[in-house]
Each structure stands twice: as structure tokens, then as C-alpha cells.
Amino acid sequence: MSHYKIAPSILAADYANFETELKRLEETGVEYVHIDVMDGHFVPNISFGADVVAAMRPHSKLVFDCHLMVSNPENHIETFARAGADIMTIHAEATVHIHGALQKIKAAGMKAGVVINPGTPLASIEHVLNLADQVLLMTVNPGFGGQAYIPEMADKIAALAKMRQEKGLDFDIEVDGGIDDKTIRSAKDAGANVFVAGSYLFKSDLQTGVNALRAVLND
Ligand code: DX5
Ligand code: ZN
């Protein structure tokens, strides 16, 4: 099995029909569903929370990849574990206790992810990389779907992959924001292996979009 994973973001799905959307996603053969939680504080927008994750859980076997764009995410770890999150990814900028928070996510039985914004240096997460199952590099400024991929992030992805090798670690590198059948190549070549895509997949035929991304990954 390929180590590449596609993570469609339901931020771009039909919010009145999550059950149908999850079934549709599952049929396309993707590995993850990416769930963007926004609190209107860490980012300007508000999306959905743990209760929505819990409501979706019985309807899907996909890996629930929860991206928390919320302040003080350490306050929500137990809630997301109970809701059925498989991966909980939190922003290093959103807590002064990133190390402890990642430990708590693992202790709660989830995979731990750490994420940084485009302007945040890799040095800010260097000393917690050993705790991370996944490192997410934002390729847009978080808060909204449909923004343009920031091409300069390719160097950051490559630097993170190098850091991983030097430290002998094996976390996944995920990218999020502006991923389509063109930009995915830049992120892949730089060393990413988990690809979030929202508007690109949901704005036209889902299966056609997934196939186009997969074609680049298999190339
Ligand atoms: C942005 C979110 C993304 C978003 C990506 O703040 O974290 O996951 O859904 O959307 P696209 O793929 O449209 O850039
Ligand atoms: Zn996201």
C-alpha cells in the first residue's frame, strides 16, 4: 500500500448532508476525512465542533483527521477522544503547552498531530517532533477554504523532511490549503505524504478529483 494518503476536507462539503457526504467520500477510496474545527478566536471563522464529529462517527469507517484551529486546544482533548477522533492535530501557536498537550492527546488514545501556520518557523516544533505521529504544514493561512497554495512552503516541507531524517523519526508530513492536481506535485516532491483537499474535490466531481490527485501521487 502506498504511504500517500488523501484527506478530503469536509469544510467544503454539504453541511446539511454529512451522512451522504461521508458515504460518497468512502466510495472514492480515500484514506482520511479531514475535519476543520474553527473557534472564531484562533481563526476568524467558526465551523463545527466535537458534537458534529460524534454525530458523524457511526456513519463512517474513514480515519477522522481532526484539525483544531482553536485557542487552548488542550481543553478539548477528552471531548474529541470521546467523539471518535482518530488523529487530533493542534496548532503550536494556539497553546503555551504544546509538549504537554501532545502527550495528553496520545494518552487519550488518539494519534497526535502538530501544525504550524505559514509564517511560523520549524524551530517552534523541533523539540516536540518526537511526540508527533503527524506534522501538518499549512500551505495557506488557516481560516477559510478556497485560498491559493503558497509555493514558498515547498522549501519548508523539504526542511522538515530533512529534520525528520536527521532525527531518525517517522511522522507523516501533511499539507493543507490550496491543494489541487497541480500544487500537489510541489508538495509531494518536497516530501509531504498526506494531502488535504477541500474546494478542489468538492467543487466538481469527487471521484474525478480523487483520481487526478492519485495519478500525480502514483506518477
Ligand atoms: C483552512 C483549512 C483547510 C481547508 C482547505 O483553514 O484548514 O483544511 O479546508 O481548503 P482548500 O483545499 O479549499 O484550500
Ligand atoms: Zn485543515
Tab-separated table of C-alpha atoms and ligand atoms in Angstrom:
chain	number	residue	atom	x	y	z
A	1	MET	CA	0.000	0.000	0.000
A	2	SER	CA	1.184	3.481	-0.855
A	3	HIS	CA	2.225	5.684	2.029
A	4	TYR	CA	0.392	8.536	0.321
A	5	LYS	CA	-2.957	9.489	1.787
A	6	ILE	CA	-5.707	11.784	0.547
A	7	ALA	CA	-7.684	13.703	3.170
A	8	PRO	CA	-10.736	15.477	1.717
A	9	SER	CA	-11.796	18.414	3.886
A	10	ILE	CA	-15.493	18.407	4.751
A	11	LEU	CA	-15.223	22.158	5.260
A	12	ALA	CA	-16.131	22.224	1.562
A	13	ALA	CA	-18.903	19.576	1.803
A	14	ASP	CA	-22.686	19.979	2.134
A	15	TYR	CA	-23.236	20.650	5.854
A	16	ALA	CA	-26.884	19.598	5.720
A	17	ASN	CA	-25.933	16.123	4.482
A	18	PHE	CA	-22.802	14.904	6.244
A	19	GLU	CA	-24.029	11.293	6.286
A	20	THR	CA	-24.355	11.237	2.486
A	21	GLU	CA	-21.098	13.139	2.050
A	22	LEU	CA	-19.228	10.589	4.194
A	23	LYS	CA	-20.633	7.697	2.146
A	24	ARG	CA	-19.659	9.466	-1.061
A	25	LEU	CA	-16.136	10.011	0.249
A	26	GLU	CA	-15.769	6.401	1.333
A	27	GLU	CA	-16.717	5.200	-2.167
A	28	THR	CA	-13.857	7.176	-3.731
A	29	GLY	CA	-11.253	5.110	-1.850
A	30	VAL	CA	-9.686	7.939	0.157
A	31	GLU	CA	-7.998	7.125	3.456
A	32	TYR	CA	-8.914	10.091	5.659
A	33	VAL	CA	-11.620	12.649	6.151
A	34	HIS	CA	-10.183	15.986	7.290
A	35	ILE	CA	-12.374	17.799	9.821
A	36	ASP	CA	-11.634	21.519	10.268
A	37	VAL	CA	-12.659	22.787	13.686
A	38	MET	CA	-12.625	26.607	13.953
A	39	ASP	CA	-13.494	28.644	17.021
A	40	GLY	CA	-13.828	32.232	15.760
A	41	HIS	CA	-10.918	33.170	18.036
A	42	PHE	CA	-7.732	31.455	16.856
A	43	VAL	CA	-9.093	31.977	13.345
A	44	PRO	CA	-11.841	34.434	12.369
A	45	ASN	CA	-14.257	31.776	11.115
A	46	ILE	CA	-16.486	29.350	13.077
A	47	SER	CA	-17.140	25.871	11.664
A	48	PHE	CA	-18.162	22.863	13.777
A	49	GLY	CA	-17.090	21.093	16.956
A	50	ALA	CA	-16.847	17.743	18.705
A	51	ASP	CA	-20.620	17.127	18.726
A	52	VAL	CA	-20.615	17.121	14.931
A	53	VAL	CA	-17.676	14.677	14.939
A	54	ALA	CA	-19.619	12.406	17.324
A	55	ALA	CA	-22.710	12.583	15.095
A	56	MET	CA	-20.684	11.603	12.028
A	57	ARG	CA	-18.744	8.775	13.691
A	58	PRO	CA	-21.365	5.984	13.334
A	59	HIS	CA	-21.636	6.725	9.609
A	60	SER	CA	-18.021	6.240	8.553
A	61	LYS	CA	-15.027	3.971	8.956
A	62	LEU	CA	-12.655	6.561	7.465
A	63	VAL	CA	-9.845	7.891	9.626
A	64	PHE	CA	-11.151	11.091	11.256
A	65	ASP	CA	-8.312	13.593	10.879
A	66	CYS	CA	-9.322	16.480	13.146
A	67	HIS	CA	-7.544	19.803	12.614
A	68	LEU	CA	-8.251	22.095	15.539
A	69	MET	CA	-7.940	25.774	14.720
A	70	VAL	CA	-8.899	26.732	18.260
A	71	SER	CA	-7.201	28.555	21.118
A	72	ASN	CA	-6.108	26.380	24.046
A	73	PRO	CA	-6.815	23.047	22.321
A	74	GLU	CA	-5.629	21.213	25.456
A	75	ASN	CA	-9.064	21.953	26.927
A	76	HIS	CA	-10.768	19.776	24.291
A	77	ILE	CA	-8.692	16.596	24.208
A	78	GLU	CA	-11.024	14.298	26.163
A	79	THR	CA	-14.041	15.622	24.280
A	80	PHE	CA	-12.533	14.825	20.897
A	81	ALA	CA	-11.356	11.397	22.045
A	82	ARG	CA	-14.905	10.567	23.184
A	83	ALA	CA	-16.338	11.940	19.935
A	84	GLY	CA	-14.304	9.394	17.955
A	85	ALA	CA	-11.421	11.429	16.538
A	86	ASP	CA	-8.558	9.222	15.320
A	87	ILE	CA	-5.981	11.977	14.835
A	88	MET	CA	-6.074	15.255	16.751
A	89	THR	CA	-3.839	17.934	15.261
A	90	ILE	CA	-3.314	21.137	17.216
A	91	HIS	CA	-1.598	24.424	16.439
A	92	ALA	CA	1.686	25.166	18.198
A	93	GLU	CA	0.642	28.847	18.111
A	94	ALA	CA	-2.586	28.119	19.991
A	95	THR	CA	-1.147	26.909	23.282
A	96	VAL	CA	1.798	27.685	25.522
A	97	HIS	CA	1.845	23.980	26.477
A	98	ILE	CA	2.295	22.230	23.135
A	99	HIS	CA	4.548	19.497	24.565
A	100	GLY	CA	2.142	18.561	27.359
A	101	ALA	CA	-0.866	18.795	25.062
A	102	LEU	CA	0.634	16.328	22.561
A	103	GLN	CA	1.385	13.920	25.425
A	104	LYS	CA	-2.238	14.195	26.564
A	105	ILE	CA	-3.577	13.502	23.068
A	106	LYS	CA	-1.581	10.265	22.944
A	107	ALA	CA	-2.599	9.325	26.481
A	108	ALA	CA	-6.233	9.787	25.405
A	109	GLY	CA	-5.699	7.116	22.730
A	110	MET	CA	-5.522	9.321	19.636
A	111	LYS	CA	-2.712	9.951	17.207
A	112	ALA	CA	-1.084	13.293	17.910
A	113	GLY	CA	-0.547	15.922	15.257
A	114	VAL	CA	1.130	19.301	15.488
A	115	VAL	CA	0.506	22.065	12.946
A	116	ILE	CA	2.069	25.452	12.213
A	117	ASN	CA	0.951	28.413	10.137
A	118	PRO	CA	2.909	29.513	7.048
A	119	GLY	CA	4.759	32.245	8.979
A	120	THR	CA	5.729	30.085	11.955
A	121	PRO	CA	9.266	28.671	11.850
A	122	LEU	CA	10.005	24.934	12.067
A	123	ALA	CA	12.167	25.679	15.118
A	124	SER	CA	8.962	26.199	17.114
A	125	ILE	CA	8.144	22.479	16.840
A	126	GLU	CA	11.619	20.976	16.674
A	127	HIS	CA	11.569	19.800	20.286
A	128	VAL	CA	8.176	18.117	20.098
A	129	LEU	CA	8.685	16.242	16.829
A	130	ASN	CA	9.409	13.026	18.766
A	131	LEU	CA	5.834	13.178	20.137
A	132	ALA	CA	4.142	13.698	16.785
A	133	ASP	CA	2.531	10.993	14.670
A	134	GLN	CA	1.820	13.674	12.083
A	135	VAL	CA	3.160	17.154	11.356
A	136	LEU	CA	0.874	19.413	9.372
A	137	LEU	CA	2.340	22.346	7.490
A	138	MET	CA	-0.252	24.928	6.468
A	139	THR	CA	0.130	25.910	2.825
A	140	VAL	CA	-2.395	28.756	3.287
A	141	ASN	CA	-3.212	30.940	6.275
A	142	PRO	CA	-5.876	28.972	8.153
A	143	GLY	CA	-9.493	30.035	8.492
A	144	PHE	CA	-11.101	29.562	5.109
A	145	GLY	CA	-11.223	27.104	2.228
A	146	GLY	CA	-10.553	28.063	-1.365
A	147	GLN	CA	-7.325	30.048	-0.897
A	148	ALA	CA	-4.228	29.829	-3.121
A	149	TYR	CA	-1.338	27.460	-2.261
A	150	ILE	CA	1.751	29.354	-1.075
A	151	PRO	CA	4.563	27.955	-3.274
A	152	GLU	CA	7.338	29.035	-0.869
A	153	MET	CA	6.086	26.347	1.549
A	154	ALA	CA	7.807	23.687	-0.581
A	155	ASP	CA	11.160	24.673	0.976
A	156	LYS	CA	9.654	24.364	4.446
A	157	ILE	CA	8.295	20.878	3.675
A	158	ALA	CA	11.726	19.813	2.408
A	159	ALA	CA	13.424	21.235	5.509
A	160	LEU	CA	11.011	19.314	7.751
A	161	ALA	CA	11.643	16.084	5.841
A	162	LYS	CA	15.384	16.633	6.318
A	163	MET	CA	14.906	17.287	10.039
A	164	ARG	CA	12.898	14.048	10.311
A	165	GLN	CA	15.666	12.085	8.670
A	166	GLU	CA	18.379	13.637	10.837
A	167	LYS	CA	16.410	12.831	13.990
A	168	GLY	CA	15.566	9.290	12.838
A	169	LEU	CA	11.816	9.918	13.234
A	170	ASP	CA	8.948	8.661	11.075
A	171	PHE	CA	5.957	11.018	11.415
A	172	ASP	CA	3.700	11.713	8.449
A	173	ILE	CA	4.004	15.105	6.754
A	174	GLU	CA	0.599	16.553	5.882
A	175	VAL	CA	-0.121	19.675	3.842
A	176	ASP	CA	-3.307	21.725	3.929
A	177	GLY	CA	-4.538	24.566	1.791
A	178	GLY	CA	-4.852	25.173	-1.934
A	179	ILE	CA	-4.061	21.584	-2.891
A	180	ASP	CA	-5.200	20.612	-6.388
A	181	ASP	CA	-3.904	18.427	-9.227
A	182	LYS	CA	-1.134	20.986	-9.953
A	183	THR	CA	0.045	22.075	-6.496
A	184	ILE	CA	0.025	18.547	-5.080
A	185	ARG	CA	3.115	17.793	-7.148
A	186	SER	CA	5.149	20.541	-5.488
A	187	ALA	CA	4.164	19.309	-2.005
A	188	LYS	CA	4.797	15.663	-2.914
A	189	ASP	CA	8.211	16.348	-4.464
A	190	ALA	CA	9.201	18.314	-1.346
A	191	GLY	CA	8.368	15.323	0.883
A	192	ALA	CA	4.727	15.512	2.011
A	193	ASN	CA	2.690	12.285	2.100
A	194	VAL	CA	-0.771	13.300	3.407
A	195	PHE	CA	-2.726	15.755	1.280
A	196	VAL	CA	-5.767	17.715	2.423
A	197	ALA	CA	-8.012	18.998	-0.344
A	198	GLY	CA	-11.303	20.831	0.133
A	199	SER	CA	-12.629	23.046	-2.617
A	200	TYR	CA	-10.719	21.251	-5.390
A	201	LEU	CA	-12.509	17.966	-4.622
A	202	PHE	CA	-15.975	19.228	-3.719
A	203	LYS	CA	-16.402	21.903	-6.394
A	204	SER	CA	-16.602	19.301	-9.158
A	205	ASP	CA	-16.920	15.505	-9.391
A	206	LEU	CA	-15.395	13.938	-6.285
A	207	GLN	CA	-14.185	10.691	-7.874
A	208	THR	CA	-12.653	12.512	-10.848
A	209	GLY	CA	-10.778	14.821	-8.469
A	210	VAL	CA	-9.549	11.969	-6.268
A	211	ASN	CA	-8.369	10.078	-9.357
A	212	ALA	CA	-6.496	13.139	-10.616
A	213	LEU	CA	-4.699	13.587	-7.279
A	214	ARG	CA	-3.936	9.854	-7.099
A	215	ALA	CA	-2.497	9.950	-10.628
A	216	VAL	CA	0.068	12.542	-9.547
A	217	LEU	CA	0.907	10.550	-6.396
A	218	ASN	CA	1.407	7.364	-8.429
A	219	ASP	CA	3.499	9.168	-11.016
B	1	DX5	C1	-8.113	26.015	6.039
B	1	DX5	C2	-8.424	24.590	6.416
B	1	DX5	C3	-8.317	23.673	5.261
B	1	DX5	C4	-9.312	23.945	4.164
B	1	DX5	C5	-8.619	23.650	2.879
B	1	DX5	O1	-8.095	26.786	7.187
B	1	DX5	O2	-7.539	24.138	7.415
B	1	DX5	O3	-8.362	22.306	5.662
B	1	DX5	O4	-10.470	23.167	4.262
B	1	DX5	O5	-9.424	24.053	1.848
B	1	DX5	P1	-8.879	24.185	0.356
B	1	DX5	O6	-8.425	22.833	-0.074
B	1	DX5	O7	-10.090	24.669	-0.370
B	1	DX5	O8	-7.762	25.189	0.397
B	2	ZN	ZN	-7.432	21.888	7.772
